[in-house]
Amino acid sequence: MVDVVDEKPNEPEMRPTPIAASQSSARPKNLKYFATTLRANDSTDRRNLDDFQRAWTAFEAACSWVPVEQMTLVSGGTRWRSENGTDATFADTVAAAFEKAGSGGLSNSVLAMIVAEQITGRPGRLFKRSLSSYEEAARQWKKLGLTPGDIRALPLNVQFEIENMGGIPASARNVASRQALDAALKDPEVAYRILGGYRSGFSRQEFDEQLKGLNEGLAEADKVAAVRCSLAENRVAQLVGLRIADKALTASISIGNMDTANNVTVNVPGAQTTLTSMKDQMSAVKSQTLAMRSVGASGLMGSWMGSWMGFARRAGVMPRNG
């Protein structure tokens, strides 16, 4: 009987193949089902533990002469339910990350950052230290190897870190900027705090209005970019650099691919121009695009036209109506 139950180990011993993948995959629907089921079971267990606690209290009162040195079922069960709750929250967090990322896997480093932020409550950082140059930022970014899905899944504060970082591809900054803009439109208060709005002297009301203006302008930019040139890779509008500076919300929108352009035109509308007029400025950019076409269609094959918006007049620089 012992030989049957306790078989001799294999020689040589068998070990599982190590998993060295840098990405993970998951089915958000299954993770959410797991979390929902776990919480439902915990609710049932809580009622059972409450019933046991009452029965035990009654037993101790009726049989005080019975020595009981230790009873850990209730405290252990409570701790077990707490840990189950943590598991359910973890599953929901990972499911939300994969939903934001879209199809495909997620970088393990991104998942680790998301989970760490959930557990500690402290905002994560893409880089552990400040970068001294754009060249260093480019090298560090290349090492990370993040996909657009990874960027979409990152915590909001890290997305703001990416979209304001020089030296990394504009395509990556565009993904982070659009994701950050969407999140800011849904919950302006959180974005306002991350961008330091309360320390900037820039009002929340203006922030909300200019966010809406930027969103309208970006939609118009997408329309302009869709018809501006024959090259598919250049038929794109990119949003970069969304931040609060000099008591204004600033942003840049490009018509064309900044990573591959060999011709650059920058439209700077001027002081006191805010993002509420971004849609009108995109019409001006469209006119400039037509003017560039009249010069030579070949120039549009790799061109980039950017509009830098959000510049508050500094005291003493120029008269308000000048």
PDB file of N, CA and C in Angstrom, residues 24-29 31-32 35 86-101 106 110-112 114-116 118 153:
ATOM      1  N   SER A  24       2.716  38.716 -21.511  1.00  0.00           N
ATOM      2  CA  SER A  24       1.675  37.835 -21.004  1.00  0.00           C
ATOM      3  C   SER A  24       0.396  38.092 -21.788  1.00  0.00           C
ATOM      4  N   SER A  25      -0.480  37.115 -21.762  1.00  0.00           N
ATOM      5  CA  SER A  25      -1.775  37.272 -22.414  1.00  0.00           C
ATOM      6  C   SER A  25      -2.859  36.831 -21.442  1.00  0.00           C
ATOM      7  N   ALA A  26      -4.072  37.310 -21.671  1.00  0.00           N
ATOM      8  CA  ALA A  26      -5.174  36.953 -20.779  1.00  0.00           C
ATOM      9  C   ALA A  26      -6.488  37.208 -21.496  1.00  0.00           C
ATOM     10  N   ARG A  27      -7.534  36.586 -20.958  1.00  0.00           N
ATOM     11  CA  ARG A  27      -8.887  36.829 -21.443  1.00  0.00           C
ATOM     12  C   ARG A  27      -9.632  37.623 -20.374  1.00  0.00           C
ATOM     13  N   PRO A  28      -9.808  38.923 -20.606  1.00  0.00           N
ATOM     14  CA  PRO A  28     -10.456  39.760 -19.583  1.00  0.00           C
ATOM     15  C   PRO A  28     -11.786  39.222 -19.099  1.00  0.00           C
ATOM     16  N   LYS A  29     -12.568  38.625 -20.005  1.00  0.00           N
ATOM     17  CA  LYS A  29     -13.878  38.103 -19.625  1.00  0.00           C
ATOM     18  C   LYS A  29     -13.745  37.029 -18.555  1.00  0.00           C
ATOM     19  N   LEU A  31     -11.177  36.635 -16.459  1.00  0.00           N
ATOM     20  CA  LEU A  31     -10.682  37.241 -15.228  1.00  0.00           C
ATOM     21  C   LEU A  31     -11.814  37.909 -14.453  1.00  0.00           C
ATOM     22  N   LYS A  32     -12.692  38.600 -15.170  1.00  0.00           N
ATOM     23  CA  LYS A  32     -13.819  39.253 -14.507  1.00  0.00           C
ATOM     24  C   LYS A  32     -14.782  38.228 -13.908  1.00  0.00           C
ATOM     25  N   ALA A  35     -13.245  37.029 -10.693  1.00  0.00           N
ATOM     26  CA  ALA A  35     -13.370  38.013  -9.622  1.00  0.00           C
ATOM     27  C   ALA A  35     -14.798  38.066  -9.086  1.00  0.00           C
ATOM     28  N   THR A  86      -8.359  40.694  -2.133  1.00  0.00           N
ATOM     29  CA  THR A  86      -7.186  41.214  -2.831  1.00  0.00           C
ATOM     30  C   THR A  86      -7.003  40.514  -4.173  1.00  0.00           C
ATOM     31  N   ASP A  87      -7.212  39.205  -4.179  1.00  0.00           N
ATOM     32  CA  ASP A  87      -7.113  38.440  -5.435  1.00  0.00           C
ATOM     33  C   ASP A  87      -8.143  38.922  -6.455  1.00  0.00           C
ATOM     34  N   ALA A  88      -9.358  39.195  -5.998  1.00  0.00           N
ATOM     35  CA  ALA A  88     -10.410  39.660  -6.904  1.00  0.00           C
ATOM     36  C   ALA A  88     -10.064  41.026  -7.477  1.00  0.00           C
ATOM     37  N   THR A  89      -9.545  41.917  -6.627  1.00  0.00           N
ATOM     38  CA  THR A  89      -9.132  43.240  -7.101  1.00  0.00           C
ATOM     39  C   THR A  89      -7.993  43.127  -8.106  1.00  0.00           C
ATOM     40  N   PHE A  90      -7.058  42.233  -7.830  1.00  0.00           N
ATOM     41  CA  PHE A  90      -5.942  41.996  -8.745  1.00  0.00           C
ATOM     42  C   PHE A  90      -6.463  41.524 -10.105  1.00  0.00           C
ATOM     43  N   ALA A  91      -7.399  40.580 -10.094  1.00  0.00           N
ATOM     44  CA  ALA A  91      -7.946  40.062 -11.348  1.00  0.00           C
ATOM     45  C   ALA A  91      -8.661  41.158 -12.125  1.00  0.00           C
ATOM     46  N   ASP A  92      -9.431  41.989 -11.433  1.00  0.00           N
ATOM     47  CA  ASP A  92     -10.120  43.102 -12.101  1.00  0.00           C
ATOM     48  C   ASP A  92      -9.126  44.098 -12.681  1.00  0.00           C
ATOM     49  N   THR A  93      -8.039  44.372 -11.948  1.00  0.00           N
ATOM     50  CA  THR A  93      -7.023  45.314 -12.414  1.00  0.00           C
ATOM     51  C   THR A  93      -6.346  44.810 -13.682  1.00  0.00           C
ATOM     52  N   VAL A  94      -5.979  43.538 -13.678  1.00  0.00           N
ATOM     53  CA  VAL A  94      -5.324  42.955 -14.856  1.00  0.00           C
ATOM     54  C   VAL A  94      -6.299  42.895 -16.035  1.00  0.00           C
ATOM     55  N   ALA A  95      -7.549  42.562 -15.770  1.00  0.00           N
ATOM     56  CA  ALA A  95      -8.551  42.509 -16.834  1.00  0.00           C
ATOM     57  C   ALA A  95      -8.727  43.882 -17.474  1.00  0.00           C
ATOM     58  N   ALA A  96      -8.798  44.924 -16.634  1.00  0.00           N
ATOM     59  CA  ALA A  96      -8.944  46.289 -17.156  1.00  0.00           C
ATOM     60  C   ALA A  96      -7.734  46.689 -18.003  1.00  0.00           C
ATOM     61  N   ALA A  97      -6.539  46.258 -17.574  1.00  0.00           N
ATOM     62  CA  ALA A  97      -5.327  46.577 -18.327  1.00  0.00           C
ATOM     63  C   ALA A  97      -5.364  45.939 -19.711  1.00  0.00           C
ATOM     64  N   PHE A  98      -5.777  44.687 -19.792  1.00  0.00           N
ATOM     65  CA  PHE A  98      -5.840  44.013 -21.089  1.00  0.00           C
ATOM     66  C   PHE A  98      -6.949  44.593 -21.964  1.00  0.00           C
ATOM     67  N   GLU A  99      -8.037  45.039 -21.349  1.00  0.00           N
ATOM     68  CA  GLU A  99      -9.106  45.670 -22.129  1.00  0.00           C
ATOM     69  C   GLU A  99      -8.621  46.981 -22.732  1.00  0.00           C
ATOM     70  N   LYS A 100      -7.871  47.769 -21.966  1.00  0.00           N
ATOM     71  CA  LYS A 100      -7.343  49.029 -22.476  1.00  0.00           C
ATOM     72  C   LYS A 100      -6.321  48.794 -23.577  1.00  0.00           C
ATOM     73  N   ALA A 101      -5.561  47.711 -23.443  1.00  0.00           N
ATOM     74  CA  ALA A 101      -4.506  47.420 -24.416  1.00  0.00           C
ATOM     75  C   ALA A 101      -5.076  46.961 -25.751  1.00  0.00           C
ATOM     76  N   LEU A 106       0.503  41.795 -23.274  1.00  0.00           N
ATOM     77  CA  LEU A 106       1.010  42.949 -22.551  1.00  0.00           C
ATOM     78  C   LEU A 106       2.394  42.644 -22.012  1.00  0.00           C
ATOM     79  N   VAL A 110       5.041  46.176 -17.798  1.00  0.00           N
ATOM     80  CA  VAL A 110       3.875  47.047 -17.684  1.00  0.00           C
ATOM     81  C   VAL A 110       2.893  46.474 -16.670  1.00  0.00           C
ATOM     82  N   LEU A 111       2.648  45.173 -16.742  1.00  0.00           N
ATOM     83  CA  LEU A 111       1.749  44.531 -15.776  1.00  0.00           C
ATOM     84  C   LEU A 111       2.272  44.706 -14.350  1.00  0.00           C
ATOM     85  N   ALA A 112       3.589  44.558 -14.188  1.00  0.00           N
ATOM     86  CA  ALA A 112       4.185  44.710 -12.855  1.00  0.00           C
ATOM     87  C   ALA A 112       3.965  46.122 -12.324  1.00  0.00           C
ATOM     88  N   ILE A 114       1.511  48.216 -13.173  1.00  0.00           N
ATOM     89  CA  ILE A 114       0.092  48.407 -12.897  1.00  0.00           C
ATOM     90  C   ILE A 114      -0.293  47.762 -11.559  1.00  0.00           C
ATOM     91  N   VAL A 115       0.173  46.534 -11.346  1.00  0.00           N
ATOM     92  CA  VAL A 115      -0.147  45.819 -10.112  1.00  0.00           C
ATOM     93  C   VAL A 115       0.498  46.499  -8.909  1.00  0.00           C
ATOM     94  N   ALA A 116       1.750  46.947  -9.064  1.00  0.00           N
ATOM     95  CA  ALA A 116       2.440  47.612  -7.957  1.00  0.00           C
ATOM     96  C   ALA A 116       1.707  48.883  -7.543  1.00  0.00           C
ATOM     97  N   GLN A 118      -1.472  49.422  -7.898  1.00  0.00           N
ATOM     98  CA  GLN A 118      -2.718  49.008  -7.265  1.00  0.00           C
ATOM     99  C   GLN A 118      -2.484  48.601  -5.809  1.00  0.00           C
ATOM    100  N   ALA A 153      -2.366  50.635 -21.797  1.00  0.00           N
ATOM    101  CA  ALA A 153      -2.689  49.993 -20.518  1.00  0.00           C
ATOM    102  C   ALA A 153      -2.006  50.653 -19.326  1.00  0.00           C
TER     103      ALA A 153
END
